[in-house]
Amino acid sequence: MNLRLSLLAEVGQLVGKSLDADQTAHELARVLVPALADSCLVVVMEPAGLRRVAWVAVDAESTALADSLRDAPIPSRARMLAEAAMATGQVQYVPDLLSHLNTEDAEFERLGLRPTIVAPLMARGEAIGVLALSMLARTGREFVDLDKSIAEELGSMLGLAITNARLFSALADRDRQLRLAMRTAPVRVFGLDLGLRYTMTALNAHDLAPL
């Protein structure tokens, strides 16, 4: 129990360090594997649909296999599982993911994902993706009841971190656009000497969700 709770403290220090959402997700996955799970997958919802942003497994061979699957279509049942977690805001648990997927994809079968916890990435009451923690068949490891609560907490922490990173990215884009616009000379008005000045302001405190 102490090991698992210490992970929350470590993740809490990690998630606020970077404003790169994908980097934060990848670093989180590296912390959780193998301490909490054999595999950690982070998926976020984007306008085009669900996108895998990080996937780390317990050994080099499994990680390479996971990397080869990152851009592959998400199996329909896996997508439904992620959507269920996002729609309900509740952790989903599957005793045997490979059997649940019922896929004939040889690569997924080789990876051998078995017990799996899927937690929604929550921010301001809205789910923006999922965190999927799995054990591999060959390790024989199992989750304990506390792991579901920890996964839920991790999902909230990462969801807030990703949301804040997106807000800062939007601010940076707006800043660049305004700076480009300011390069255009102002309209000349007879008798007036006009100039433009732009001062970047921070996001409103209410825009950022506390980590």
mmCIF file of C-alpha atoms in Angstrom, residues 25-159:
data_model
loop_
_atom_site.group_PDB
_atom_site.id
_atom_site.type_symbol
_atom_site.label_atom_id
_atom_site.label_comp_id
_atom_site.label_asym_id
_atom_site.label_seq_id
_atom_site.Cartn_x
_atom_site.Cartn_y
_atom_site.Cartn_z
ATOM 1 C CA ALA A 25 1.745 11.299 -20.520
ATOM 2 C CA HIS A 26 4.858 9.380 -21.563
ATOM 3 C CA GLU A 27 6.747 10.242 -18.374
ATOM 4 C CA LEU A 28 3.747 9.195 -16.287
ATOM 5 C CA ALA A 29 3.644 5.849 -18.066
ATOM 6 C CA ARG A 30 7.347 5.293 -17.359
ATOM 7 C CA VAL A 31 6.740 5.915 -13.652
ATOM 8 C CA LEU A 32 3.818 3.477 -13.455
ATOM 9 C CA VAL A 33 5.561 0.616 -15.283
ATOM 10 C CA PRO A 34 6.449 -1.757 -13.691
ATOM 11 C CA ALA A 35 5.636 -0.279 -10.269
ATOM 12 C CA LEU A 36 1.877 -0.498 -10.740
ATOM 13 C CA ALA A 37 1.325 -2.363 -14.003
ATOM 14 C CA ASP A 38 3.075 -4.222 -16.827
ATOM 15 C CA SER A 39 1.633 -1.884 -19.454
ATOM 16 C CA CYS A 40 0.409 1.713 -19.380
ATOM 17 C CA LEU A 41 -1.464 3.273 -22.278
ATOM 18 C CA VAL A 42 -2.697 6.875 -22.429
ATOM 19 C CA VAL A 43 -5.363 7.776 -24.991
ATOM 20 C CA VAL A 44 -6.829 11.246 -25.509
ATOM 21 C CA MET A 45 -9.905 12.430 -27.363
ATOM 22 C CA GLU A 46 -9.214 14.798 -30.255
ATOM 23 C CA PRO A 47 -11.442 16.204 -33.024
ATOM 24 C CA ALA A 48 -10.476 13.262 -35.258
ATOM 25 C CA GLY A 49 -11.211 10.732 -32.516
ATOM 26 C CA LEU A 50 -9.212 8.786 -29.938
ATOM 27 C CA ARG A 51 -5.423 8.986 -30.231
ATOM 28 C CA ARG A 52 -2.773 6.962 -28.396
ATOM 29 C CA VAL A 53 -0.232 9.438 -26.986
ATOM 30 C CA ALA A 54 1.894 7.140 -24.814
ATOM 31 C CA TRP A 55 2.335 3.407 -24.414
ATOM 32 C CA VAL A 56 5.016 1.846 -22.212
ATOM 33 C CA ALA A 57 5.376 -1.850 -21.359
ATOM 34 C CA VAL A 58 7.415 -3.786 -18.830
ATOM 35 C CA ASP A 59 10.315 -4.829 -21.086
ATOM 36 C CA ALA A 60 12.020 -3.732 -24.287
ATOM 37 C CA GLU A 61 10.342 -6.387 -26.441
ATOM 38 C CA SER A 62 6.841 -5.523 -25.213
ATOM 39 C CA THR A 63 7.492 -1.786 -25.527
ATOM 40 C CA ALA A 64 8.689 -2.232 -29.129
ATOM 41 C CA LEU A 65 5.561 -4.254 -29.850
ATOM 42 C CA ALA A 66 3.385 -1.572 -28.255
ATOM 43 C CA ASP A 67 5.148 1.096 -30.342
ATOM 44 C CA SER A 68 4.331 -0.846 -33.507
ATOM 45 C CA LEU A 69 0.654 -0.763 -32.514
ATOM 46 C CA ARG A 70 0.438 2.923 -31.554
ATOM 47 C CA ASP A 71 -0.837 4.025 -34.969
ATOM 48 C CA ALA A 72 -2.906 0.900 -35.609
ATOM 49 C CA PRO A 73 -6.704 1.224 -35.470
ATOM 50 C CA ILE A 74 -8.036 0.775 -31.953
ATOM 51 C CA PRO A 75 -10.059 -2.478 -31.800
ATOM 52 C CA SER A 76 -13.777 -1.730 -31.661
ATOM 53 C CA ARG A 77 -14.288 -3.355 -28.248
ATOM 54 C CA ALA A 78 -11.321 -1.499 -26.804
ATOM 55 C CA ARG A 79 -12.776 1.744 -28.138
ATOM 56 C CA MET A 80 -16.145 0.906 -26.579
ATOM 57 C CA LEU A 81 -14.422 0.230 -23.253
ATOM 58 C CA ALA A 82 -12.673 3.605 -23.391
ATOM 59 C CA GLU A 83 -15.899 5.352 -24.378
ATOM 60 C CA ALA A 84 -17.736 3.697 -21.473
ATOM 61 C CA ALA A 85 -15.153 4.984 -18.998
ATOM 62 C CA MET A 86 -15.396 8.483 -20.485
ATOM 63 C CA ALA A 87 -19.196 8.516 -20.645
ATOM 64 C CA THR A 88 -19.699 7.339 -17.063
ATOM 65 C CA GLY A 89 -16.619 8.939 -15.507
ATOM 66 C CA GLN A 90 -16.083 5.584 -13.775
ATOM 67 C CA VAL A 91 -13.184 3.145 -13.739
ATOM 68 C CA GLN A 92 -13.759 0.061 -15.886
ATOM 69 C CA TYR A 93 -12.172 -3.309 -15.045
ATOM 70 C CA VAL A 94 -11.727 -6.260 -17.398
ATOM 71 C CA PRO A 95 -10.257 -9.514 -16.000
ATOM 72 C CA ASP A 96 -8.895 -10.575 -19.411
ATOM 73 C CA LEU A 97 -8.574 -7.851 -22.030
ATOM 74 C CA LEU A 98 -7.370 -10.127 -24.812
ATOM 75 C CA SER A 99 -10.445 -12.340 -24.480
ATOM 76 C CA HIS A 100 -12.666 -9.272 -24.196
ATOM 77 C CA LEU A 101 -11.282 -7.791 -27.416
ATOM 78 C CA ASN A 102 -11.892 -11.034 -29.280
ATOM 79 C CA THR A 103 -9.390 -9.857 -31.884
ATOM 80 C CA GLU A 104 -7.530 -11.924 -34.430
ATOM 81 C CA ASP A 105 -4.712 -9.374 -34.578
ATOM 82 C CA ALA A 106 -1.540 -11.403 -34.031
ATOM 83 C CA GLU A 107 0.346 -8.410 -32.611
ATOM 84 C CA PHE A 108 -2.244 -7.797 -29.882
ATOM 85 C CA GLU A 109 -2.205 -11.515 -29.097
ATOM 86 C CA ARG A 110 1.595 -11.476 -28.766
ATOM 87 C CA LEU A 111 1.413 -8.552 -26.347
ATOM 88 C CA GLY A 112 -0.966 -10.598 -24.187
ATOM 89 C CA LEU A 113 -2.823 -7.937 -22.206
ATOM 90 C CA ARG A 114 -4.821 -9.622 -19.455
ATOM 91 C CA PRO A 115 -6.231 -7.884 -16.313
ATOM 92 C CA THR A 116 -6.898 -4.263 -17.288
ATOM 93 C CA ILE A 117 -8.063 -1.121 -15.497
ATOM 94 C CA VAL A 118 -9.359 1.736 -17.644
ATOM 95 C CA ALA A 119 -9.684 5.075 -15.846
ATOM 96 C CA PRO A 120 -11.087 8.266 -17.407
ATOM 97 C CA LEU A 121 -8.847 11.316 -17.673
ATOM 98 C CA MET A 122 -11.014 13.880 -15.900
ATOM 99 C CA ALA A 123 -10.750 17.679 -15.933
ATOM 100 C CA ARG A 124 -13.475 20.010 -14.673
ATOM 101 C CA GLY A 125 -15.989 17.187 -14.697
ATOM 102 C CA GLU A 126 -15.282 16.295 -18.322
ATOM 103 C CA ALA A 127 -13.491 13.190 -19.601
ATOM 104 C CA ILE A 128 -10.785 13.982 -22.161
ATOM 105 C CA GLY A 129 -9.338 10.492 -22.577
ATOM 106 C CA VAL A 130 -8.413 7.339 -20.678
ATOM 107 C CA LEU A 131 -5.542 5.757 -18.800
ATOM 108 C CA ALA A 132 -5.330 1.985 -19.342
ATOM 109 C CA LEU A 133 -3.232 -0.133 -16.977
ATOM 110 C CA SER A 134 -2.712 -3.792 -17.838
ATOM 111 C CA MET A 135 -0.868 -6.876 -16.648
ATOM 112 C CA LEU A 136 0.704 -9.196 -19.219
ATOM 113 C CA ALA A 137 -0.123 -12.889 -19.391
ATOM 114 C CA ARG A 138 3.487 -14.000 -19.047
ATOM 115 C CA THR A 139 4.106 -12.143 -15.763
ATOM 116 C CA GLY A 140 1.065 -13.602 -14.001
ATOM 117 C CA ARG A 141 0.647 -10.404 -11.965
ATOM 118 C CA GLU A 142 -2.770 -9.279 -10.712
ATOM 119 C CA PHE A 143 -4.191 -5.971 -9.535
ATOM 120 C CA VAL A 144 -5.424 -5.419 -5.984
ATOM 121 C CA ASP A 145 -8.604 -3.547 -5.070
ATOM 122 C CA LEU A 146 -6.672 -0.399 -4.126
ATOM 123 C CA ASP A 147 -5.287 -0.146 -7.661
ATOM 124 C CA LYS A 148 -8.694 0.870 -9.037
ATOM 125 C CA SER A 149 -8.875 3.858 -6.679
ATOM 126 C CA ILE A 150 -5.298 4.808 -7.491
ATOM 127 C CA ALA A 151 -6.017 4.590 -11.228
ATOM 128 C CA GLU A 152 -8.995 6.907 -10.752
ATOM 129 C CA GLU A 153 -6.825 9.438 -8.918
ATOM 130 C CA LEU A 154 -4.100 9.162 -11.547
ATOM 131 C CA GLY A 155 -6.674 9.771 -14.277
ATOM 132 C CA SER A 156 -7.783 13.000 -12.601
ATOM 133 C CA MET A 157 -4.210 14.211 -12.109
ATOM 134 C CA LEU A 158 -3.196 13.507 -15.693
ATOM 135 C CA GLY A 159 -6.457 14.910 -17.081
#
